[in-house]
mmCIF file of N, CA and C and ligand atoms in Angstrom:
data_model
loop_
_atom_site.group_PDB
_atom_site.id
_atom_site.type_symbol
_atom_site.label_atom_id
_atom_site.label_comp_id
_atom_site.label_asym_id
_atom_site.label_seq_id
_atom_site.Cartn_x
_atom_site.Cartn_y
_atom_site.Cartn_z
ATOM 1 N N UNK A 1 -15.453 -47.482 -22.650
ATOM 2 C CA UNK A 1 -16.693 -47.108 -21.986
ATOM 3 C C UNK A 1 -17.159 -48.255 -21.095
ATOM 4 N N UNK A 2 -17.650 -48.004 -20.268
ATOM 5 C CA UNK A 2 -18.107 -49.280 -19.019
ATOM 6 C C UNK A 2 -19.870 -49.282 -18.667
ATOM 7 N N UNK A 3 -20.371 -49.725 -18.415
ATOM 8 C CA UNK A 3 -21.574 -50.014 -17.458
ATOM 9 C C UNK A 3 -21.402 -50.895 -16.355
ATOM 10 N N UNK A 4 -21.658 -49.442 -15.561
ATOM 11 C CA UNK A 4 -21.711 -50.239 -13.919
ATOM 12 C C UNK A 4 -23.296 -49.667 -13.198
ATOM 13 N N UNK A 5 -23.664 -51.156 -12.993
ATOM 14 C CA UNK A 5 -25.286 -51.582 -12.877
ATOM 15 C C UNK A 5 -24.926 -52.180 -11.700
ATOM 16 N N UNK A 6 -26.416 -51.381 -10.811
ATOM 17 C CA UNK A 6 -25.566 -51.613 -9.346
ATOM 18 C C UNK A 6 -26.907 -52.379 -9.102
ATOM 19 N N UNK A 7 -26.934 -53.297 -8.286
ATOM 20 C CA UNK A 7 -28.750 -53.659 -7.430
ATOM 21 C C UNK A 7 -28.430 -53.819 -5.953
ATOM 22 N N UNK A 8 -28.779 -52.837 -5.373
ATOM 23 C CA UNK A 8 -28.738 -52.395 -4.176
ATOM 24 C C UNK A 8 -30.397 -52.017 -3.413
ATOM 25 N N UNK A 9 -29.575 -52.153 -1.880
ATOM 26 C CA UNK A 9 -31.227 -51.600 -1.052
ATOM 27 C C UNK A 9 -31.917 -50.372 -1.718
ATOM 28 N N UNK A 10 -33.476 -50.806 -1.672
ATOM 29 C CA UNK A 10 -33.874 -49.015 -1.881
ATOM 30 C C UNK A 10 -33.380 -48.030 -0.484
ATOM 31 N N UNK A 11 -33.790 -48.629 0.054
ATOM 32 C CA UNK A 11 -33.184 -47.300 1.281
ATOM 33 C C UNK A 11 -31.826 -46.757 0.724
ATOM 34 N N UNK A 12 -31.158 -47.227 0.046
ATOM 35 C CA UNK A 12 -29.861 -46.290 -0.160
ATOM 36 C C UNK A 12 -29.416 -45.604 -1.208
ATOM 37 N N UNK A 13 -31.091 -45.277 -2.188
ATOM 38 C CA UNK A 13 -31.027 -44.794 -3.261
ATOM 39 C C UNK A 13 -30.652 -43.496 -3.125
ATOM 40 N N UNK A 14 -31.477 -42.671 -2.607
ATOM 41 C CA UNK A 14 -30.649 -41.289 -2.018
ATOM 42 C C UNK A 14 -29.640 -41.419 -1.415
ATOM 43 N N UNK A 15 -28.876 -41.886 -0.812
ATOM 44 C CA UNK A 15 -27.569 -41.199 -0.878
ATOM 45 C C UNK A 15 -26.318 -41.640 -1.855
ATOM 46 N N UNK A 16 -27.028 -42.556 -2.652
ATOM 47 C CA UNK A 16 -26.253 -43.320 -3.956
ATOM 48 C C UNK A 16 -26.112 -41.845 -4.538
ATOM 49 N N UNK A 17 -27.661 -41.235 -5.056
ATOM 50 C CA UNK A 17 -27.676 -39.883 -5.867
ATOM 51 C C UNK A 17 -26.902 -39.163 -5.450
ATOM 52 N N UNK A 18 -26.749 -39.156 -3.996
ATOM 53 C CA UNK A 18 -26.303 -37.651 -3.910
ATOM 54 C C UNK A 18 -24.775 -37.696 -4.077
ATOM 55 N N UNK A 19 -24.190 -38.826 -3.938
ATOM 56 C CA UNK A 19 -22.742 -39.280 -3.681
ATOM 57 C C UNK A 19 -22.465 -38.839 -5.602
ATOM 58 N N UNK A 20 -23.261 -40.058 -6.301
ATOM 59 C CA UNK A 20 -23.053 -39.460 -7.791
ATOM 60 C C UNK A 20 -22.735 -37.928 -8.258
ATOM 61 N N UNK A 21 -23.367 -37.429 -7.963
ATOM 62 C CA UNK A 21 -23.627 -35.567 -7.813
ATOM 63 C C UNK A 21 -22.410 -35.004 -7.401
ATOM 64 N N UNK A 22 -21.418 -35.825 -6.388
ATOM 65 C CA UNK A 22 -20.013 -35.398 -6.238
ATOM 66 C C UNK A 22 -19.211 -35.634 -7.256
ATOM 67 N N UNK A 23 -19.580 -37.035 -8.130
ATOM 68 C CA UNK A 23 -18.363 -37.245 -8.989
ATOM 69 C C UNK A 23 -18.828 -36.811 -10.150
ATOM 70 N N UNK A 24 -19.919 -35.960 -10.619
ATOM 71 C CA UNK A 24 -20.049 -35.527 -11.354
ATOM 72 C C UNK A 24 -20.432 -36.449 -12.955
ATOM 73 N N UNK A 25 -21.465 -37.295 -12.189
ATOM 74 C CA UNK A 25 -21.833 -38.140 -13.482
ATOM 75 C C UNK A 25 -22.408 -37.925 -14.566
ATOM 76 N N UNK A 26 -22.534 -38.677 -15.670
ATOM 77 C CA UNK A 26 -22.799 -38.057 -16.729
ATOM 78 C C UNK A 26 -24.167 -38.469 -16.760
ATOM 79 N N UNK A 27 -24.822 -39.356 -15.879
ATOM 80 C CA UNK A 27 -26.549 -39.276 -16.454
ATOM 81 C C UNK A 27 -26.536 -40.900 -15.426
ATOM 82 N N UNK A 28 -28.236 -41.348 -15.477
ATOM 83 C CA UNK A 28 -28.141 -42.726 -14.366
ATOM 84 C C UNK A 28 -29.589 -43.090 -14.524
ATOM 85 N N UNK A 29 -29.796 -44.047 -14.831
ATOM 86 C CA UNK A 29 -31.276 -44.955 -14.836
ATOM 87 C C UNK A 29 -31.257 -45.246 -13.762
ATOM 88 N N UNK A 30 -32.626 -45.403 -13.225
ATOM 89 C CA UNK A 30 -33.080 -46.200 -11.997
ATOM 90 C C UNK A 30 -33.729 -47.270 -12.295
ATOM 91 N N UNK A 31 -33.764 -48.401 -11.898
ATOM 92 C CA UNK A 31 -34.995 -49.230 -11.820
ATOM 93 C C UNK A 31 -35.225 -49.813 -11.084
ATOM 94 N N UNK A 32 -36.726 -50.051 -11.045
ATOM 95 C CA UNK A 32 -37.436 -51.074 -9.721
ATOM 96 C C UNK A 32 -37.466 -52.224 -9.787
ATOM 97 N N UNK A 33 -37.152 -53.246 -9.244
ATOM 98 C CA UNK A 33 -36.884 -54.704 -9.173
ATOM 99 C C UNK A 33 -36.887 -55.518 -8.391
ATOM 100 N N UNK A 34 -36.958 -56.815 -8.504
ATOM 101 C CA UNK A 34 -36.960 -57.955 -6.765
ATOM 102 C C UNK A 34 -36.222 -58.922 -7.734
ATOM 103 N N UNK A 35 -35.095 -59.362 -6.898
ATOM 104 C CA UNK A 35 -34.583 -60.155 -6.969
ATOM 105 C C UNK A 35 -34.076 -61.461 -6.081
ATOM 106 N N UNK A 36 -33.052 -61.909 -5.954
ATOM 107 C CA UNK A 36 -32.350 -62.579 -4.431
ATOM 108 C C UNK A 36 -31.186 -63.158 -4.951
ATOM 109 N N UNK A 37 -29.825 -63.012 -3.994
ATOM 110 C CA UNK A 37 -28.464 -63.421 -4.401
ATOM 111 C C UNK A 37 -28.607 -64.728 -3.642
ATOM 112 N N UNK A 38 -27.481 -65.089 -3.085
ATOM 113 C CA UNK A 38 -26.772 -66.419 -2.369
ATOM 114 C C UNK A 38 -28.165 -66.810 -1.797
ATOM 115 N N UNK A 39 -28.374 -65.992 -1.112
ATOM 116 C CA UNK A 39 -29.472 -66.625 0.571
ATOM 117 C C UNK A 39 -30.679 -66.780 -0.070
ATOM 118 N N UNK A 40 -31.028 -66.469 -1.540
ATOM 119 C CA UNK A 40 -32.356 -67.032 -2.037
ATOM 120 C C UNK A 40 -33.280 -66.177 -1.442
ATOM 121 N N UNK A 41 -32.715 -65.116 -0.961
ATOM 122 C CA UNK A 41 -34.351 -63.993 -0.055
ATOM 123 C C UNK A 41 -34.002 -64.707 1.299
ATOM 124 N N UNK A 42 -33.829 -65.766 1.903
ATOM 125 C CA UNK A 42 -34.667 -66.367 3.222
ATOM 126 C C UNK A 42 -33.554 -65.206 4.055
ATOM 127 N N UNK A 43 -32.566 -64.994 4.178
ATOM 128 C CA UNK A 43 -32.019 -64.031 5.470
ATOM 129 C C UNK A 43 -32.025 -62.731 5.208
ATOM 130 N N UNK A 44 -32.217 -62.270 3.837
ATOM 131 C CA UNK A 44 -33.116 -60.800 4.037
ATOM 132 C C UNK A 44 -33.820 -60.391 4.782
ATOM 133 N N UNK A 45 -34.183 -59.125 5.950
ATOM 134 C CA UNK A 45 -35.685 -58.756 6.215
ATOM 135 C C UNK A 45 -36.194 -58.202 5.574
ATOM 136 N N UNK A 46 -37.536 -58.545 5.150
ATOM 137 C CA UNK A 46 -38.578 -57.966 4.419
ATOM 138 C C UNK A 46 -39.763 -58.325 4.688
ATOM 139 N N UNK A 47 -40.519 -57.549 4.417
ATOM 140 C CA UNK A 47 -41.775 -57.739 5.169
ATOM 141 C C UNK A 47 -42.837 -58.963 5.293
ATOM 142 N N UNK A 48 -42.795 -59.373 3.656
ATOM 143 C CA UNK A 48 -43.736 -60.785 3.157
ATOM 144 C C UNK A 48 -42.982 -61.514 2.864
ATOM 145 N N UNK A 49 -42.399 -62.292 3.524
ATOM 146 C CA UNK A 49 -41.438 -63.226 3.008
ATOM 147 C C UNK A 49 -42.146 -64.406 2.427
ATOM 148 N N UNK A 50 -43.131 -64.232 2.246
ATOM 149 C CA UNK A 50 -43.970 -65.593 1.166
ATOM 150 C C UNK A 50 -43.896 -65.091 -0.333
ATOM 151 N N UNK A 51 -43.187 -63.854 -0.261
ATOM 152 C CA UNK A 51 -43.144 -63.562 -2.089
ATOM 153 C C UNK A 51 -42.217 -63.903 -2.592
ATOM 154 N N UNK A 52 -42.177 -65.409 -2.992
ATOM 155 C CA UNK A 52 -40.712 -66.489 -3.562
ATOM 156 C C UNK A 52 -40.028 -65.710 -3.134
ATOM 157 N N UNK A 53 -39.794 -65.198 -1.799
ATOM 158 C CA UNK A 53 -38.535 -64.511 -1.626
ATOM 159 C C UNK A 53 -37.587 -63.906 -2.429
ATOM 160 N N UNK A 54 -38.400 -63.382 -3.259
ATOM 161 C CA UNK A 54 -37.860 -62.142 -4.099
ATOM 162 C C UNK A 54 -38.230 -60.770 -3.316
ATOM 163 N N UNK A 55 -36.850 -60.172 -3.427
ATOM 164 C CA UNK A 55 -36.725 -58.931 -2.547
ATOM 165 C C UNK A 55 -36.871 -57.740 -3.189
ATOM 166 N N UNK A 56 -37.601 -57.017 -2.969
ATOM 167 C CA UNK A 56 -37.351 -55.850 -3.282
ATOM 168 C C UNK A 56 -36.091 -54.654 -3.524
ATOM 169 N N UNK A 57 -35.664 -54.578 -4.226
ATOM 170 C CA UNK A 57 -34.070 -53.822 -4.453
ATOM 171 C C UNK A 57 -34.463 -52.514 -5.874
ATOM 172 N N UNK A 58 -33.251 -51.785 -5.811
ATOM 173 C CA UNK A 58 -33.269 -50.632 -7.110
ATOM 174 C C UNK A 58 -32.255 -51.336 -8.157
ATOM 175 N N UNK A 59 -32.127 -50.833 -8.829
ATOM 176 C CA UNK A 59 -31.004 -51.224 -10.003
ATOM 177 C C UNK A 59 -30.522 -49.703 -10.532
ATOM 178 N N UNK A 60 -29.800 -49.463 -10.280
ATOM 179 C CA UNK A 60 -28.657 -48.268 -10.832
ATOM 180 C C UNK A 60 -27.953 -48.426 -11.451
ATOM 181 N N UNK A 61 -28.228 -47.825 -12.596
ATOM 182 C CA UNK A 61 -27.262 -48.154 -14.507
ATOM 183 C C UNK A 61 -26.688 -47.005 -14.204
ATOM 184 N N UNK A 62 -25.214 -46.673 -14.667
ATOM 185 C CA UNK A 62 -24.551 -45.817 -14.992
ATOM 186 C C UNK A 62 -23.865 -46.116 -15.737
ATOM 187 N N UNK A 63 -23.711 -45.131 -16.892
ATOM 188 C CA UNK A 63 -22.368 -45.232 -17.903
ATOM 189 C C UNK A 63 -21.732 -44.298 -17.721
ATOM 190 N N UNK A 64 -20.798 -44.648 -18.056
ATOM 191 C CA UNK A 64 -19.543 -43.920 -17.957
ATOM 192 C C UNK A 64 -18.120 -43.684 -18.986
ATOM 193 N N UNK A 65 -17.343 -43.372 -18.814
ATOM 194 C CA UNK A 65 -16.185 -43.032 -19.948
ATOM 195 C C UNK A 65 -15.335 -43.823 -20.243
ATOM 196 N N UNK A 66 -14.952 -44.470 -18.737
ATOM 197 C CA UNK A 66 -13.692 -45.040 -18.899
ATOM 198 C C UNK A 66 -13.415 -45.808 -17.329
ATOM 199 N N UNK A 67 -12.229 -46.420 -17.384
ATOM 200 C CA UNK A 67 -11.864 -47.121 -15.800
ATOM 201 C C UNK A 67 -12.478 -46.636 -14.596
ATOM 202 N N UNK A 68 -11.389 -44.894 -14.784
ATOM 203 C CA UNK A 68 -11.391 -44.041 -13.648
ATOM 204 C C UNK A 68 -12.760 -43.477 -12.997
ATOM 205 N N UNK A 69 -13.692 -43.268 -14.194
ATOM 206 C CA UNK A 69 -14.741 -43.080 -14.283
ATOM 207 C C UNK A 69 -15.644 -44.031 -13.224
ATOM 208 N N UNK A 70 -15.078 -45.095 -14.035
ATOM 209 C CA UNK A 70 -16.259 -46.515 -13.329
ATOM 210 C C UNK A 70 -16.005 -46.597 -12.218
ATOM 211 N N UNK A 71 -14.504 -46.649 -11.849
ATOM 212 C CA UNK A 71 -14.018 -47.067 -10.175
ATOM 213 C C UNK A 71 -14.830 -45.857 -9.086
ATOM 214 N N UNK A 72 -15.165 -44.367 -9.507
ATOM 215 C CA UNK A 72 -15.549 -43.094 -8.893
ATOM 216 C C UNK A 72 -16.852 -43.892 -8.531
ATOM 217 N N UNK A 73 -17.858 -44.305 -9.608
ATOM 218 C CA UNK A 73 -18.936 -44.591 -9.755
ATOM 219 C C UNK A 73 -19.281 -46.004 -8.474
ATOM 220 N N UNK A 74 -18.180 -46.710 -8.415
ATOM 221 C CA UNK A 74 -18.386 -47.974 -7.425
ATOM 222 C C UNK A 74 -18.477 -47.381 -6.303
ATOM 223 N N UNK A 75 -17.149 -46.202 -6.686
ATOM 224 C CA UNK A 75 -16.907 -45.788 -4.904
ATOM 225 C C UNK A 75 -18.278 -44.980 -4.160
ATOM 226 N N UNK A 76 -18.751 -44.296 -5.136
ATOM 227 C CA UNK A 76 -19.778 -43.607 -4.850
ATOM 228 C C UNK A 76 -21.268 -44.685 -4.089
ATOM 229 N N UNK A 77 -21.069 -45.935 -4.721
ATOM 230 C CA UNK A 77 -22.350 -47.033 -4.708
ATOM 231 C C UNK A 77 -21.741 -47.075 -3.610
ATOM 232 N N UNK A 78 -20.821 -48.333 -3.246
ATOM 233 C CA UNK A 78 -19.952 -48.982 -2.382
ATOM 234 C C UNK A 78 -20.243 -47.826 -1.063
ATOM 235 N N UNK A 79 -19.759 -46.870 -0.770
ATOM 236 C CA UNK A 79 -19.571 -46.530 0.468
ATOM 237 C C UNK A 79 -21.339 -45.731 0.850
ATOM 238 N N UNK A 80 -21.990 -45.865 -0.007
ATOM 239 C CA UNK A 80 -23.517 -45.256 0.332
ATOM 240 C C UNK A 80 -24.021 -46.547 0.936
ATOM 241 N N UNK A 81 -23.723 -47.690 0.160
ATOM 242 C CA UNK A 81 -24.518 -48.908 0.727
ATOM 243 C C UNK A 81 -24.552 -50.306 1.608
ATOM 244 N N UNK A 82 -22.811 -50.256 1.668
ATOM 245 C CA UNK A 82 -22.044 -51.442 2.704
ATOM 246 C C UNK A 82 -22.688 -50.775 4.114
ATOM 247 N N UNK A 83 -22.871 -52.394 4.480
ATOM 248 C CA UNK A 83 -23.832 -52.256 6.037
ATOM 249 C C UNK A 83 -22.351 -53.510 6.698
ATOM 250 N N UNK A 84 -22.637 -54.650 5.887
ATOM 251 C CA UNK A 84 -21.871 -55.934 6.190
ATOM 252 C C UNK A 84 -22.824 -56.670 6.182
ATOM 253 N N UNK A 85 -23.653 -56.429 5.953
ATOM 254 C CA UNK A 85 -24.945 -57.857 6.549
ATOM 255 C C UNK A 85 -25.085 -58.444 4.867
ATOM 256 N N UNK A 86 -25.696 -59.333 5.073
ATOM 257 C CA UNK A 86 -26.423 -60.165 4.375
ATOM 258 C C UNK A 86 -27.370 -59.452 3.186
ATOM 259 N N UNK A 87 -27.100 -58.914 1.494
ATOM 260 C CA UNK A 87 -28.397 -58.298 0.615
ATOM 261 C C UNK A 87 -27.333 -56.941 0.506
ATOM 262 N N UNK A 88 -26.340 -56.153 0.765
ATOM 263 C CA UNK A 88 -25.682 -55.112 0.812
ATOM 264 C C UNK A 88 -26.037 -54.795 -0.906
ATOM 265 N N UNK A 89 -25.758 -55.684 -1.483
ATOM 266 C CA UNK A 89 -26.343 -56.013 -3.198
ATOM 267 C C UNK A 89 -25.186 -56.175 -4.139
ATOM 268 N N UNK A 90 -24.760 -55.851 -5.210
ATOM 269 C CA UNK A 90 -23.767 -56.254 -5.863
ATOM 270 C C UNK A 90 -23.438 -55.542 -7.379
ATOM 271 N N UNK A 91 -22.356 -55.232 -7.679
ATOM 272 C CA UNK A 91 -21.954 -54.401 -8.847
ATOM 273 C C UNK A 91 -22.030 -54.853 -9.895
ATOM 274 N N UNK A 92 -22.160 -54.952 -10.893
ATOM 275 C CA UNK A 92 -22.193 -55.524 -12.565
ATOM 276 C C UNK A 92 -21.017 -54.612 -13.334
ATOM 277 N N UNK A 93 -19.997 -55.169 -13.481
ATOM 278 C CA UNK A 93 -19.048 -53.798 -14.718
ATOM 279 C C UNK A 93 -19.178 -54.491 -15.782
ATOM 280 N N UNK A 94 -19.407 -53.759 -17.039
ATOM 281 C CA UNK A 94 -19.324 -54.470 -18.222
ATOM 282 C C UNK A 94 -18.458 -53.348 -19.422
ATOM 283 N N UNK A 95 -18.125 -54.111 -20.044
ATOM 284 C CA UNK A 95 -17.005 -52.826 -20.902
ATOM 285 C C UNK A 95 -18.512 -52.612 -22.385
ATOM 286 N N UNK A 96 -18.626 -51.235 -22.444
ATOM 287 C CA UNK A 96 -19.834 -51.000 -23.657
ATOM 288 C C UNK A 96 -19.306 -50.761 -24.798
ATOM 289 N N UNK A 97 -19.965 -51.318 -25.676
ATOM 290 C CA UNK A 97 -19.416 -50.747 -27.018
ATOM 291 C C UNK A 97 -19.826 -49.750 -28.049
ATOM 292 N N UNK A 98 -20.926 -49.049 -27.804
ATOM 293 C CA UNK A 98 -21.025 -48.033 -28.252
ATOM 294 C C UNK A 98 -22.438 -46.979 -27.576
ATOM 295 N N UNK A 99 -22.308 -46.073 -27.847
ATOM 296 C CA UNK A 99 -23.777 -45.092 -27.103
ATOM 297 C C UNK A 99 -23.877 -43.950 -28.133
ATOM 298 N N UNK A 100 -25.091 -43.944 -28.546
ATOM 299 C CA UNK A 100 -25.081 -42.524 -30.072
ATOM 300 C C UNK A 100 -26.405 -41.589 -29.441
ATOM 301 N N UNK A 101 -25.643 -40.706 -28.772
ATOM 302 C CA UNK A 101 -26.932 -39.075 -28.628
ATOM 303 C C UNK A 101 -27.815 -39.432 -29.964
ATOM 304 N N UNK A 102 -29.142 -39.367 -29.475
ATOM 305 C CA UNK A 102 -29.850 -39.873 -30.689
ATOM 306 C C UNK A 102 -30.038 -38.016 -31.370
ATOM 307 N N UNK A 103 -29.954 -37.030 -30.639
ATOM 308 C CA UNK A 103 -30.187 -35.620 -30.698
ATOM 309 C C UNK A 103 -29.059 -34.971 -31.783
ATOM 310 N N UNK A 104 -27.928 -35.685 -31.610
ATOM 311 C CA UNK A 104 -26.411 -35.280 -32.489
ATOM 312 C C UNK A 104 -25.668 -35.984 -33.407
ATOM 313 N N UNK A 105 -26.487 -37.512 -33.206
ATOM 314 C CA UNK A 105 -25.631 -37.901 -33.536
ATOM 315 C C UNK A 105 -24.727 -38.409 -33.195
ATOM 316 N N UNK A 106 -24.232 -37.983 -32.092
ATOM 317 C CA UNK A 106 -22.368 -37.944 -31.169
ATOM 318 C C UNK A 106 -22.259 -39.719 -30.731
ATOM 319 N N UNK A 107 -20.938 -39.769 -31.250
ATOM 320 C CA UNK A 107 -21.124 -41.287 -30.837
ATOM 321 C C UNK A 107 -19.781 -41.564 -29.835
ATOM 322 N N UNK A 108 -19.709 -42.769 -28.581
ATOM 323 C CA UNK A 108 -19.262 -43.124 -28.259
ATOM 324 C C UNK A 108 -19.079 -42.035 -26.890
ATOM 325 N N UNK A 109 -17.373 -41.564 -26.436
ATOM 326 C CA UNK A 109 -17.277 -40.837 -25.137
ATOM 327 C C UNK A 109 -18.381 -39.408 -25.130
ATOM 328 N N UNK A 110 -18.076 -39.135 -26.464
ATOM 329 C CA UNK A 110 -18.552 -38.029 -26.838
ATOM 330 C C UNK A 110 -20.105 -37.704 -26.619
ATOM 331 N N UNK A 111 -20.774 -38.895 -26.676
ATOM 332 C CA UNK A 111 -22.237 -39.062 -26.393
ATOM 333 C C UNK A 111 -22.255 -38.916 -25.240
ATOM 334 N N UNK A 112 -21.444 -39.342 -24.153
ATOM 335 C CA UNK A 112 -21.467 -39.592 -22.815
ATOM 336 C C UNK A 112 -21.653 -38.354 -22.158
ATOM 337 N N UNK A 113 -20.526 -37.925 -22.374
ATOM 338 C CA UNK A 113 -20.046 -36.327 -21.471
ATOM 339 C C UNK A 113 -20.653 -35.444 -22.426
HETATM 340 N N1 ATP B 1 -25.631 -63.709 -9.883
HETATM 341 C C1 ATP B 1 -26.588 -62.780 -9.951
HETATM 342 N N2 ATP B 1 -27.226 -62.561 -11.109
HETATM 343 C C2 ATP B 1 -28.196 -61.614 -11.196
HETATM 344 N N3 ATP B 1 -28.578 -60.856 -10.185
HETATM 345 C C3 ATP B 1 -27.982 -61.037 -9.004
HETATM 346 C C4 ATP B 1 -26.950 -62.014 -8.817
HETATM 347 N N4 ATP B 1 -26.534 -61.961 -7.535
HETATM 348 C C5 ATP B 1 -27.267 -60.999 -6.948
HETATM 349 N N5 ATP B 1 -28.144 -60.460 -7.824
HETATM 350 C C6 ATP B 1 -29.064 -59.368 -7.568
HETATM 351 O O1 ATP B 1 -28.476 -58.525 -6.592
HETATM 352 C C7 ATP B 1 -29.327 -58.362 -5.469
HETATM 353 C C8 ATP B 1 -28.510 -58.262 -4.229
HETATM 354 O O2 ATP B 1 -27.787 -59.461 -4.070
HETATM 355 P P1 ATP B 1 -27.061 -59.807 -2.714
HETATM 356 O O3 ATP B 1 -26.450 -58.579 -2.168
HETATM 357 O O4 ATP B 1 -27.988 -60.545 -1.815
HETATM 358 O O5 ATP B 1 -25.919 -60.779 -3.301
HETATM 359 P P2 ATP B 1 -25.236 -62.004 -2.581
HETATM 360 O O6 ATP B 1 -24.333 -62.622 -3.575
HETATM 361 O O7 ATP B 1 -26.280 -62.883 -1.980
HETATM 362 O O8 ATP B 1 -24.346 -61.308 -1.485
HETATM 363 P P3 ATP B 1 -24.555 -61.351 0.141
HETATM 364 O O9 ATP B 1 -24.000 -62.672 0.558
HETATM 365 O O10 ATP B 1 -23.796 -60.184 0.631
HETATM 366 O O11 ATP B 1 -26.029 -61.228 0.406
HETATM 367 C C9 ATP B 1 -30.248 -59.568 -5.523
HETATM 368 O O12 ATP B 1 -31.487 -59.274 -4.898
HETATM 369 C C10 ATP B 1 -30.410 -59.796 -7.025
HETATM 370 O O13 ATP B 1 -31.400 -58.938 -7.535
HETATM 371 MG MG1 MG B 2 -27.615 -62.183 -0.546
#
């Protein structure tokens, strides 16, 4: 099982969703957040750049089943949100070790799908 936690522009939250919706995911947190990679905020545009240059970005959790799963899930991020510039944002994969439907019981893939 994997978690791939994406922090990307908000502008490219919709079409992150809608791309997901093709590969047929099994479920996806959103969250709201400011952060800053390499450039520390300063070559971001954003509007107030006096806010410690912490940027405004989403965070997109998805779990998933397996490799094939996760790689669908990048591809889906990846081609909604590459510009080339500077803040495009960045993937997190982590291998999970367990997820239990709190409703069934069901543990592990089985919880997933
Ligand atoms: N090492 C990190 N640890 C935690 N969060 C990070 C890390 N790097 C980036 N982030 C988060 O990802 C967001 C997007 O990062 P960003 O795309 O600017 O990464 P970058 O490494 O600076 O790449 P680029 O050079 O393309 O800008 C940041 O605003 C921050 O929230
Ligand atoms: Mg950056």
């Amino acid at each position: 099982m994997k978690k791939v936690e994406a922090i990307v522009r908000t502008g490219a939250l919709k079409k992150i969703l809608k791309n997901l919706l093709e590969i047929d995911y099994p479920g996806v947190t959103v969250y709201e957040v400011h952060g800053h990679g390499k450039q520390r905020g300063v070559k971001e545009h954003y509007r107030d750049q006096t806010t410690l240059s912490l940027v405004p970005k989403v965070k997109i959790e998805c779990v998933v089943s397996g490799d094939k799963e996760a790689e669908k899930a990048i591809n889906a991020i990846t081609s909604a949100t590459r510009t080339g510039e500077f803040g495009d944002g960045k993937i997190f994969v982590s291998e999970l070790k367990e997820v239990i439907r709190i409703r069934t019981n069901e543990k592990g893939t089985k919880a997933i799908n």
